[in-house]
mmCIF file of N, CA and C in Angstrom:
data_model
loop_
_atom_site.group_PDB
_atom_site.id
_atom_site.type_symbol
_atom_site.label_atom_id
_atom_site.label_comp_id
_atom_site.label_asym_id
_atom_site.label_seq_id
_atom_site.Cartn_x
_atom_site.Cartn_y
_atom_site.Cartn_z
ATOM 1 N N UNK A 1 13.496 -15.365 24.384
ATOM 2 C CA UNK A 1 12.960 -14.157 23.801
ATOM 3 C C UNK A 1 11.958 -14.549 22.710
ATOM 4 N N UNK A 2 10.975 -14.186 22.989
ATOM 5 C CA UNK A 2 9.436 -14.217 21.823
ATOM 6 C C UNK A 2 9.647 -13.418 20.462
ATOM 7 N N UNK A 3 8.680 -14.118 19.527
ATOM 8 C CA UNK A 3 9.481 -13.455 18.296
ATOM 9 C C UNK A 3 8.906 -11.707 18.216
ATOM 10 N N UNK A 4 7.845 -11.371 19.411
ATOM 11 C CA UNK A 4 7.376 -10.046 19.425
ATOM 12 C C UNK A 4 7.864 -8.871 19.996
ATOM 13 N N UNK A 5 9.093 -9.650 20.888
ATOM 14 C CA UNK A 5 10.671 -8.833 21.242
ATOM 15 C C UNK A 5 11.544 -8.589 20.435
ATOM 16 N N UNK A 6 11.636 -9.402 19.480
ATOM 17 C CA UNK A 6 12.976 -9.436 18.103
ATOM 18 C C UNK A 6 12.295 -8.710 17.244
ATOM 19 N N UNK A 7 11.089 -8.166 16.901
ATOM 20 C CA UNK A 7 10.657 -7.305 15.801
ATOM 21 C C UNK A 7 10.471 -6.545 16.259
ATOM 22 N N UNK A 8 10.627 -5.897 17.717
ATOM 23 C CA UNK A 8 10.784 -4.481 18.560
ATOM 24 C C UNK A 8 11.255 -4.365 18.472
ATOM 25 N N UNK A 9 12.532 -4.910 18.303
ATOM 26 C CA UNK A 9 14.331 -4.780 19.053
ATOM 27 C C UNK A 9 14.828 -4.698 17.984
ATOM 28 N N UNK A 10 14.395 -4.927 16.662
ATOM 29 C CA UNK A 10 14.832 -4.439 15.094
ATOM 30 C C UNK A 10 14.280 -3.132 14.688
ATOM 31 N N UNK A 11 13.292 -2.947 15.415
ATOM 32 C CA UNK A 11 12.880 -1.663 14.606
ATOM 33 C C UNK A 11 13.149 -0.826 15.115
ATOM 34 N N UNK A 12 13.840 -0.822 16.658
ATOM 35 C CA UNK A 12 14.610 -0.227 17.423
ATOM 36 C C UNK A 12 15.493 0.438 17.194
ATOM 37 N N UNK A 13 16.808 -0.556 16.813
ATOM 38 C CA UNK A 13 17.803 -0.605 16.023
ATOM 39 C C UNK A 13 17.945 0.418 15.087
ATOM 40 N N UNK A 14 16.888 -0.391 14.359
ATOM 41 C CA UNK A 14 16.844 0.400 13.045
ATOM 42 C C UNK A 14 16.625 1.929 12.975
ATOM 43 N N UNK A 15 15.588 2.330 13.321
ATOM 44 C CA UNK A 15 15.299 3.419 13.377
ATOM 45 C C UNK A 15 16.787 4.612 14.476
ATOM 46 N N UNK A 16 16.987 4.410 15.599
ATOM 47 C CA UNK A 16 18.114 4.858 15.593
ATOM 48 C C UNK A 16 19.240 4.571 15.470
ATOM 49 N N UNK A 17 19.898 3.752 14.466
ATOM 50 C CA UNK A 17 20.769 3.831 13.682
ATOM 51 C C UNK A 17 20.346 4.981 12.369
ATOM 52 N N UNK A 18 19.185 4.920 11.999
ATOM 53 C CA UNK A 18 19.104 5.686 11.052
ATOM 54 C C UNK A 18 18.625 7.311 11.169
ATOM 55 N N UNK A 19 18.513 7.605 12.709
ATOM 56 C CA UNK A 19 18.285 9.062 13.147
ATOM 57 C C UNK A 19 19.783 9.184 13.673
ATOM 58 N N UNK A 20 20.750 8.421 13.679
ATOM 59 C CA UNK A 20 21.820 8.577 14.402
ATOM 60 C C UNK A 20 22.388 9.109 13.208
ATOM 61 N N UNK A 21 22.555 8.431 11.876
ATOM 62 C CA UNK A 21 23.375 9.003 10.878
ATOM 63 C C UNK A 21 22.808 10.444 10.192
ATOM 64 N N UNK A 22 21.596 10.588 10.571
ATOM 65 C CA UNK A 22 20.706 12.023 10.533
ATOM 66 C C UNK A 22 21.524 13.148 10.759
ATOM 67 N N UNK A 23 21.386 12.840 12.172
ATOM 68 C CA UNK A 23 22.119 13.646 13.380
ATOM 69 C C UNK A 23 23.736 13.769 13.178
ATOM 70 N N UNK A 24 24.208 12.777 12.202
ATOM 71 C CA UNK A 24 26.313 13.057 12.203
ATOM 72 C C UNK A 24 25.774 13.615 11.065
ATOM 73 N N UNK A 25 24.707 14.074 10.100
ATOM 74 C CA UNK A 25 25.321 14.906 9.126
ATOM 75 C C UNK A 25 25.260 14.226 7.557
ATOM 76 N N UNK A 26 25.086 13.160 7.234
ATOM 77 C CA UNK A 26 25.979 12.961 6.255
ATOM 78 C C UNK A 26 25.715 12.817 5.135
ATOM 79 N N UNK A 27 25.165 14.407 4.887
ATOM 80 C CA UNK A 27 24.591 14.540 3.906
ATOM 81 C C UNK A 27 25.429 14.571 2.014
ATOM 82 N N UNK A 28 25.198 14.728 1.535
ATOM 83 C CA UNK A 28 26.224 14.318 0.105
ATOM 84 C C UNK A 28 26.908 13.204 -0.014
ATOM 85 N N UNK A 29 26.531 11.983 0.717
ATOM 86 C CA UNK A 29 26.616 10.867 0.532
ATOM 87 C C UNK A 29 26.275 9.766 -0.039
ATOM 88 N N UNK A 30 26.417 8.886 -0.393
ATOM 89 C CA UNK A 30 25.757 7.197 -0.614
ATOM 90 C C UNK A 30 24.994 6.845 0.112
ATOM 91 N N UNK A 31 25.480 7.032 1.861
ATOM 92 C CA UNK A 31 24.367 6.852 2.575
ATOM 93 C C UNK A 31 22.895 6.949 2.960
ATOM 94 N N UNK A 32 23.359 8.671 2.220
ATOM 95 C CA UNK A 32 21.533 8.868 2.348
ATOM 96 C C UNK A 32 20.673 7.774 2.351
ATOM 97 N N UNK A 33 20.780 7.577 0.995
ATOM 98 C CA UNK A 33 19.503 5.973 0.541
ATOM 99 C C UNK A 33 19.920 4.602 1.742
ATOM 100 N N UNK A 34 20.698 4.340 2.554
ATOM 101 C CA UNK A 34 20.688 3.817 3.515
ATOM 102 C C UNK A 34 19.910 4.036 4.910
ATOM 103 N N UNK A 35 20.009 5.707 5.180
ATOM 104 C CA UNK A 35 19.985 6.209 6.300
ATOM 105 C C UNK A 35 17.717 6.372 5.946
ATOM 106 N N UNK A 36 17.643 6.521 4.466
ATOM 107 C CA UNK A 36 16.113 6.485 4.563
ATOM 108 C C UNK A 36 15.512 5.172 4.640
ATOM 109 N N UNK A 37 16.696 4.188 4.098
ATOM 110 C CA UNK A 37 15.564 2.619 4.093
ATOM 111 C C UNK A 37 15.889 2.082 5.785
ATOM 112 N N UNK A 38 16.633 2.642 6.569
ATOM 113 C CA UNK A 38 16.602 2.504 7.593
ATOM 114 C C UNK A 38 15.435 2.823 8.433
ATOM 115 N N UNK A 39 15.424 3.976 7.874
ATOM 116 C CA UNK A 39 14.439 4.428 8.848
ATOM 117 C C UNK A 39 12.705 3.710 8.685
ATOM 118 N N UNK A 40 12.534 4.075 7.202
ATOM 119 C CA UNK A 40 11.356 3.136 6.368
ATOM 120 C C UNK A 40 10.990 1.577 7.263
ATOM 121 N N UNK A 41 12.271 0.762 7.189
ATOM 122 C CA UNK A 41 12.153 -0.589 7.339
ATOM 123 C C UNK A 41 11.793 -0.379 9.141
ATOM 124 N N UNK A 42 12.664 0.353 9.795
ATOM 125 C CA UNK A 42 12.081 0.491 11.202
ATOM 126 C C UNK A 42 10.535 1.126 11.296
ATOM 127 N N UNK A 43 10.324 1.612 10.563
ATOM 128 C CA UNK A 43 9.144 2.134 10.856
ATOM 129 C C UNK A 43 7.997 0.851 10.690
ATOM 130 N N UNK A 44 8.177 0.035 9.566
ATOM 131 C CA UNK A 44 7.845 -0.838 9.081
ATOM 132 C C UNK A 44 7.460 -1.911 9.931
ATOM 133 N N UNK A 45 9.084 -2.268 10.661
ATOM 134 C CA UNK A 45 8.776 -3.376 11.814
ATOM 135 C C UNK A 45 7.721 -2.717 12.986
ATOM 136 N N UNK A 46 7.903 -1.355 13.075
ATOM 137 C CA UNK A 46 7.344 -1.103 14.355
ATOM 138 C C UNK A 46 5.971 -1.232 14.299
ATOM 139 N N UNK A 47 5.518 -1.058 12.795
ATOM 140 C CA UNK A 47 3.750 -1.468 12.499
ATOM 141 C C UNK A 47 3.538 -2.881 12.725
ATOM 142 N N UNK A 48 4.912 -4.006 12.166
ATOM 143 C CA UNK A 48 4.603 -4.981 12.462
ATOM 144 C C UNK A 48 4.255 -5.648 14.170
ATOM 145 N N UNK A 49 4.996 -4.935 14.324
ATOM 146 C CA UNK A 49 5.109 -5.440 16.325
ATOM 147 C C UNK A 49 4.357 -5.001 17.027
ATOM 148 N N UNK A 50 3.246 -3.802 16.475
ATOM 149 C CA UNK A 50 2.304 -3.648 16.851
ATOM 150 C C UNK A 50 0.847 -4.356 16.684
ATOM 151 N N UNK A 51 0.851 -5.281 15.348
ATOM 152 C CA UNK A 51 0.034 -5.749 14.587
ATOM 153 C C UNK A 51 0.598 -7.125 15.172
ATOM 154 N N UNK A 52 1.293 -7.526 15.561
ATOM 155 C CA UNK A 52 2.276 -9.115 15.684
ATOM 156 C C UNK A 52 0.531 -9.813 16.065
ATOM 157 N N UNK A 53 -0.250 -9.462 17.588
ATOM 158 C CA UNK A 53 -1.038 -10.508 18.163
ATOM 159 C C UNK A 53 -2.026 -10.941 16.996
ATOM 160 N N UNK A 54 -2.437 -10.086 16.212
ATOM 161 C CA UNK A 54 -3.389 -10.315 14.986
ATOM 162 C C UNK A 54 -2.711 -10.719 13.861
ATOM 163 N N UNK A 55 -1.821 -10.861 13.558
ATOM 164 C CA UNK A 55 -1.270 -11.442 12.736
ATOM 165 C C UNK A 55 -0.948 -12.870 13.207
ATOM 166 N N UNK A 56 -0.409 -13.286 13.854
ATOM 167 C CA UNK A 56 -0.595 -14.938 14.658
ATOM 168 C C UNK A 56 -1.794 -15.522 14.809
ATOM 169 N N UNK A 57 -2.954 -14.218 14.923
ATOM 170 C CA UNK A 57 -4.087 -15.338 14.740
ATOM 171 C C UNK A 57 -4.578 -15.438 13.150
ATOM 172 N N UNK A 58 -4.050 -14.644 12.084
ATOM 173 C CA UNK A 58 -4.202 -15.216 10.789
ATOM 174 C C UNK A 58 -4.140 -16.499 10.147
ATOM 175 N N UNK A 59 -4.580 -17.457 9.056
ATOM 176 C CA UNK A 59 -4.604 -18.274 8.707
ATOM 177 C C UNK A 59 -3.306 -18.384 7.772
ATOM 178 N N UNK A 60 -2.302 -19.490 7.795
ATOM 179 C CA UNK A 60 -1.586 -19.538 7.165
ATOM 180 C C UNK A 60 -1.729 -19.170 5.585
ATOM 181 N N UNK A 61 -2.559 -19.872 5.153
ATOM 182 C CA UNK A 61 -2.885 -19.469 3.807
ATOM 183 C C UNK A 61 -2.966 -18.221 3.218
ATOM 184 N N UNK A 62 -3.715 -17.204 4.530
ATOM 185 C CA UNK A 62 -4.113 -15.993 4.236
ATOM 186 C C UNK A 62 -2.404 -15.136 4.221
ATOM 187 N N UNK A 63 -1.655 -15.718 5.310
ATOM 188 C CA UNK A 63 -0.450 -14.691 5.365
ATOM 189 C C UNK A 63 0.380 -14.974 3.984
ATOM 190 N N UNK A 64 0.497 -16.221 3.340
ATOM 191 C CA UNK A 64 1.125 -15.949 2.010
ATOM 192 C C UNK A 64 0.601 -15.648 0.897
ATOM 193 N N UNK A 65 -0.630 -15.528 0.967
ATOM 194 C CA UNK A 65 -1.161 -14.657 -0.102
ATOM 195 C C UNK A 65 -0.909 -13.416 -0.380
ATOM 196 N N UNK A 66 -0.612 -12.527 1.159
ATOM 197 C CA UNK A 66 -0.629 -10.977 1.304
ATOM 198 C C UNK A 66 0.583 -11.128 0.541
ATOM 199 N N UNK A 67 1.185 -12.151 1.132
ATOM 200 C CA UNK A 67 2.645 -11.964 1.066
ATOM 201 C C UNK A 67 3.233 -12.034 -0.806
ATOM 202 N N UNK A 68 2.702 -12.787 -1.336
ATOM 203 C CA UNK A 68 2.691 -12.650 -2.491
ATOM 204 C C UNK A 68 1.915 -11.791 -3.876
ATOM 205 N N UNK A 69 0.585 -11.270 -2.721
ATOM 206 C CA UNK A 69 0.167 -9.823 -3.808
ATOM 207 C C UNK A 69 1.106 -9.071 -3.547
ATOM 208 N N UNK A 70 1.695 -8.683 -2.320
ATOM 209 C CA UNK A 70 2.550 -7.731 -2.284
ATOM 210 C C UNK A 70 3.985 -7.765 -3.150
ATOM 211 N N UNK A 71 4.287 -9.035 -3.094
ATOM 212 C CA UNK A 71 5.413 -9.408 -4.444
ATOM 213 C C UNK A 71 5.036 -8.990 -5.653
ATOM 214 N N UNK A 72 3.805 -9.566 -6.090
ATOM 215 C CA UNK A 72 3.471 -9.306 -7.757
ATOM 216 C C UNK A 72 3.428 -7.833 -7.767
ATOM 217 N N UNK A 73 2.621 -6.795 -6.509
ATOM 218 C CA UNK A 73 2.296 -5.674 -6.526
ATOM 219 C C UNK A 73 3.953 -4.874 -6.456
ATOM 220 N N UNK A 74 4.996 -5.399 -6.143
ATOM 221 C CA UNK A 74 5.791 -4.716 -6.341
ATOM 222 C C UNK A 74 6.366 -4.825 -7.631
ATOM 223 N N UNK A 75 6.532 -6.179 -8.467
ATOM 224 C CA UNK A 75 7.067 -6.172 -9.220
ATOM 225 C C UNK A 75 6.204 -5.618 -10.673
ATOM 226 N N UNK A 76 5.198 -5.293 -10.665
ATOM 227 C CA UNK A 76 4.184 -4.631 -11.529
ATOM 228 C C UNK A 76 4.370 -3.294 -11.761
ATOM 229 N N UNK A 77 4.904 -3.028 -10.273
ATOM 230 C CA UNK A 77 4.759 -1.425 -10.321
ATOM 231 C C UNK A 77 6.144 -1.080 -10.758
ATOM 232 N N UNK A 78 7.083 -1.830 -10.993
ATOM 233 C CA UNK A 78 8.444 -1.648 -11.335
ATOM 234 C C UNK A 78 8.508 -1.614 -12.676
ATOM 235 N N UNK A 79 7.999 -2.574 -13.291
ATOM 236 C CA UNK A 79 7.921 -2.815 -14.850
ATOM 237 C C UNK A 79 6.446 -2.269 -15.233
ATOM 238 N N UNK A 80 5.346 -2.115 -14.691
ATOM 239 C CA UNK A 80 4.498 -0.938 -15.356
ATOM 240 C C UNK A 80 4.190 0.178 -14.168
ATOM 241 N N UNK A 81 4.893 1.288 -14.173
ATOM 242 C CA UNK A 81 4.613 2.051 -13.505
ATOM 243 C C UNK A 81 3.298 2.935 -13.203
ATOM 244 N N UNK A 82 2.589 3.441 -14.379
ATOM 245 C CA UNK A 82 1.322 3.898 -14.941
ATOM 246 C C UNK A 82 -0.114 2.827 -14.375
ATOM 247 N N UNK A 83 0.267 1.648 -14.719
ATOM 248 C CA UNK A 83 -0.485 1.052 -14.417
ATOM 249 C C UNK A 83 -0.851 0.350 -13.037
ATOM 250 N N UNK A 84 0.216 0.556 -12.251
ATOM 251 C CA UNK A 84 0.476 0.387 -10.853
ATOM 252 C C UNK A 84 -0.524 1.812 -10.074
ATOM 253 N N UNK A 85 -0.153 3.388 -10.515
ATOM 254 C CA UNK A 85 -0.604 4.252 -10.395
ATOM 255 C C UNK A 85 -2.299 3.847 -10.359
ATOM 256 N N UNK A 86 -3.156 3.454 -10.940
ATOM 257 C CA UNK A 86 -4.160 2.630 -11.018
ATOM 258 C C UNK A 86 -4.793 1.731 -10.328
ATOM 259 N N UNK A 87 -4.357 0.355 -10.607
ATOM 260 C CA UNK A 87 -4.128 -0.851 -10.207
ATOM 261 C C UNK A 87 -4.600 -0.847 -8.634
ATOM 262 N N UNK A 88 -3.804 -0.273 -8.118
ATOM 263 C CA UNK A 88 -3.377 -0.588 -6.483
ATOM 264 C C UNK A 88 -4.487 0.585 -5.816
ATOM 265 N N UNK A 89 -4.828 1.688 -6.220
ATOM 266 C CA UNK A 89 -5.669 2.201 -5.271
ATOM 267 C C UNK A 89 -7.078 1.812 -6.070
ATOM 268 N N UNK A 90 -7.683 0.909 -7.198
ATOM 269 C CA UNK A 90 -8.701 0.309 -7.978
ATOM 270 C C UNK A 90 -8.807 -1.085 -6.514
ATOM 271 N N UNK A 91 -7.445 -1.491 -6.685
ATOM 272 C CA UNK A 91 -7.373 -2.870 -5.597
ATOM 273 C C UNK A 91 -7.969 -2.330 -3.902
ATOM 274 N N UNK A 92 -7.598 -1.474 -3.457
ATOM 275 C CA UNK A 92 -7.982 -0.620 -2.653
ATOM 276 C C UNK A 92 -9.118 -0.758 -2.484
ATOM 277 N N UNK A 93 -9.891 -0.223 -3.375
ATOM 278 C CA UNK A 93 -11.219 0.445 -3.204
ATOM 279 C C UNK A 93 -12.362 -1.070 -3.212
ATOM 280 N N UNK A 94 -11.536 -1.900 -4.405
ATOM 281 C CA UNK A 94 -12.583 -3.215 -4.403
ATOM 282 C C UNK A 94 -12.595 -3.420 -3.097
ATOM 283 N N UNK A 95 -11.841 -4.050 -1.894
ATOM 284 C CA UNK A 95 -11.051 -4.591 -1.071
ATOM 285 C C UNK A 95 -12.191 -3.844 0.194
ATOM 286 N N UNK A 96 -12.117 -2.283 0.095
ATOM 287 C CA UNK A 96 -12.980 -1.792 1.172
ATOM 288 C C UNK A 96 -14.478 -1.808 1.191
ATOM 289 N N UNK A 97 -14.905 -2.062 -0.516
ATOM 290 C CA UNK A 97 -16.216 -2.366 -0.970
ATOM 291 C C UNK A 97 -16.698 -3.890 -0.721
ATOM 292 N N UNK A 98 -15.836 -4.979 0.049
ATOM 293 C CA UNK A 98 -16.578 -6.186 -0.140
ATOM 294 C C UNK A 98 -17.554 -6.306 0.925
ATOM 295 N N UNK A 99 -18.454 -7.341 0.412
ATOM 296 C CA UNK A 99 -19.551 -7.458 1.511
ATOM 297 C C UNK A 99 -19.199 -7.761 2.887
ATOM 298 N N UNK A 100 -19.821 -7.534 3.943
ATOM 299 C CA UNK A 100 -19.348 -7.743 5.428
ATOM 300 C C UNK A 100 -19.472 -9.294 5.517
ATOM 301 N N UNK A 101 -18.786 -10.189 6.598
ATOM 302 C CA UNK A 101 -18.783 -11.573 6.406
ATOM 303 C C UNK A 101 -20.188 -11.484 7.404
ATOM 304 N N UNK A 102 -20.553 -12.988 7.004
ATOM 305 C CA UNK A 102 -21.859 -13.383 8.112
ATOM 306 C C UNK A 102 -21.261 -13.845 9.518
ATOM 307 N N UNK A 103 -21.994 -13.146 10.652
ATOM 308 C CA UNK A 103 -21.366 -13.661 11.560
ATOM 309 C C UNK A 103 -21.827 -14.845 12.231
ATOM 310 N N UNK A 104 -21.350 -15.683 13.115
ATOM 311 C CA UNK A 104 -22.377 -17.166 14.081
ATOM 312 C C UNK A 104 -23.773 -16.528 14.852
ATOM 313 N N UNK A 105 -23.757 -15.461 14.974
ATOM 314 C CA UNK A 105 -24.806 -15.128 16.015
ATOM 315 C C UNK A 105 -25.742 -14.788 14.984
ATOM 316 N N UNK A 106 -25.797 -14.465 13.675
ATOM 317 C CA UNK A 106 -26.895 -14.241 12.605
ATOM 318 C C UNK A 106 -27.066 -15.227 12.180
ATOM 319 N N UNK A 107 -26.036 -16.117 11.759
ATOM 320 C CA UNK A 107 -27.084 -17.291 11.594
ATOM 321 C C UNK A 107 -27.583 -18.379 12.463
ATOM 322 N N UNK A 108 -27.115 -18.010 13.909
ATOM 323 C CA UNK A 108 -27.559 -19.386 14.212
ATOM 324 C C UNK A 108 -29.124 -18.496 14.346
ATOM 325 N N UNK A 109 -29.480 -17.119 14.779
ATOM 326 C CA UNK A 109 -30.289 -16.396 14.477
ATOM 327 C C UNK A 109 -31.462 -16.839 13.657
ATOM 328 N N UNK A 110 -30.838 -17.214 12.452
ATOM 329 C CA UNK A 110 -31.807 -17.698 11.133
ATOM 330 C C UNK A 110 -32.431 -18.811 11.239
ATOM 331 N N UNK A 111 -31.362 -19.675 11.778
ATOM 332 C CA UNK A 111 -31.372 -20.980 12.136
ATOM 333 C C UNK A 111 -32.412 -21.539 13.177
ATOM 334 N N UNK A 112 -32.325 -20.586 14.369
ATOM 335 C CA UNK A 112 -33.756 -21.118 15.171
ATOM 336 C C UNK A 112 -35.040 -20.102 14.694
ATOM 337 N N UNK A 113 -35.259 -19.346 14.162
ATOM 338 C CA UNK A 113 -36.072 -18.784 13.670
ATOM 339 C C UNK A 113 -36.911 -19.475 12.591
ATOM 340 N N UNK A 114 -36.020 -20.283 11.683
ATOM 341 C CA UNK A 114 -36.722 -20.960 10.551
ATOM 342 C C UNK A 114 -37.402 -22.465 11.722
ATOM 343 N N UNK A 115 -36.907 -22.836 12.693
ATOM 344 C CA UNK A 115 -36.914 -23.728 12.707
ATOM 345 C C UNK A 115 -38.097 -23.474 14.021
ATOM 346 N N UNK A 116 -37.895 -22.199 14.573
ATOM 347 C CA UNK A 116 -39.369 -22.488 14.944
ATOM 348 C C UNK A 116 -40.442 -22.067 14.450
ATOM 349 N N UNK A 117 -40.280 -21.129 12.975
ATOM 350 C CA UNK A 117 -41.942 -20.967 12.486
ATOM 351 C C UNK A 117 -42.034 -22.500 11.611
ATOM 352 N N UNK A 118 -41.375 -23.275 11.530
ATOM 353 C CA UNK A 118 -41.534 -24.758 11.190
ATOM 354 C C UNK A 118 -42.796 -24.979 11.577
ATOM 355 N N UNK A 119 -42.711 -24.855 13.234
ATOM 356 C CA UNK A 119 -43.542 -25.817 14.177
ATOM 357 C C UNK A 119 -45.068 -24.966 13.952
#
């Protein structure tokens, strides 16, 4: 079994286990806050297992970075709440504002262009 079956088959799980305890009711409970991070975290995997083929072709480097803004970004927003309110849709907006990357076909583009008004 591929690891893009086991993050289906969790969010599977997850999610009805957590429409199952919906459905018995059980409301005025402890559970609640179970029966919602259930559902949350399935929902969660199911973005992941949809995203799995593009994410394998990421660069290692790049996946623990996310992985650790998303740490600092949680633990920021825990201990400054206000400033999290901020912060994260400011991070947002830089993030959708960066320049587009150069692609191989523009420069090799440039590349024979310079090189034939050379001649």
């Amino acid at each position: 079994m591929n690891s893009r079956t086991k993050i289906g088959i969790v969010a599977i799980v997850c999610c009805l286990i957590g429409a199952g305890m919906f459905l018995f009711d059980l409301q005025g409970t402890s559970l609640e806050h179970f029966q919602g991070a259930l559902i949350k975290v399935g929902g969660v995997f199911a973005m992941l297992w949809l995203a799995y083929p593009e994410i394998v072709k990421l660069p290692v480097w790049l996946s623990l970075s996310i992985i650790l803004v998303a740490i600092v970004t949680a633990v920021a927003s825990s201990v400054w709440k206000k400033a999290a309110l901020v912060a994260i849709p400011l991070l947002i907006v830089l993030w959708m504002l960066r320049p587009p990357p150069a692609s191989k076909a523009t420069t090799k583009k440039r590349v024979s262009r310079s090189s034939s008004e050379a001649r």
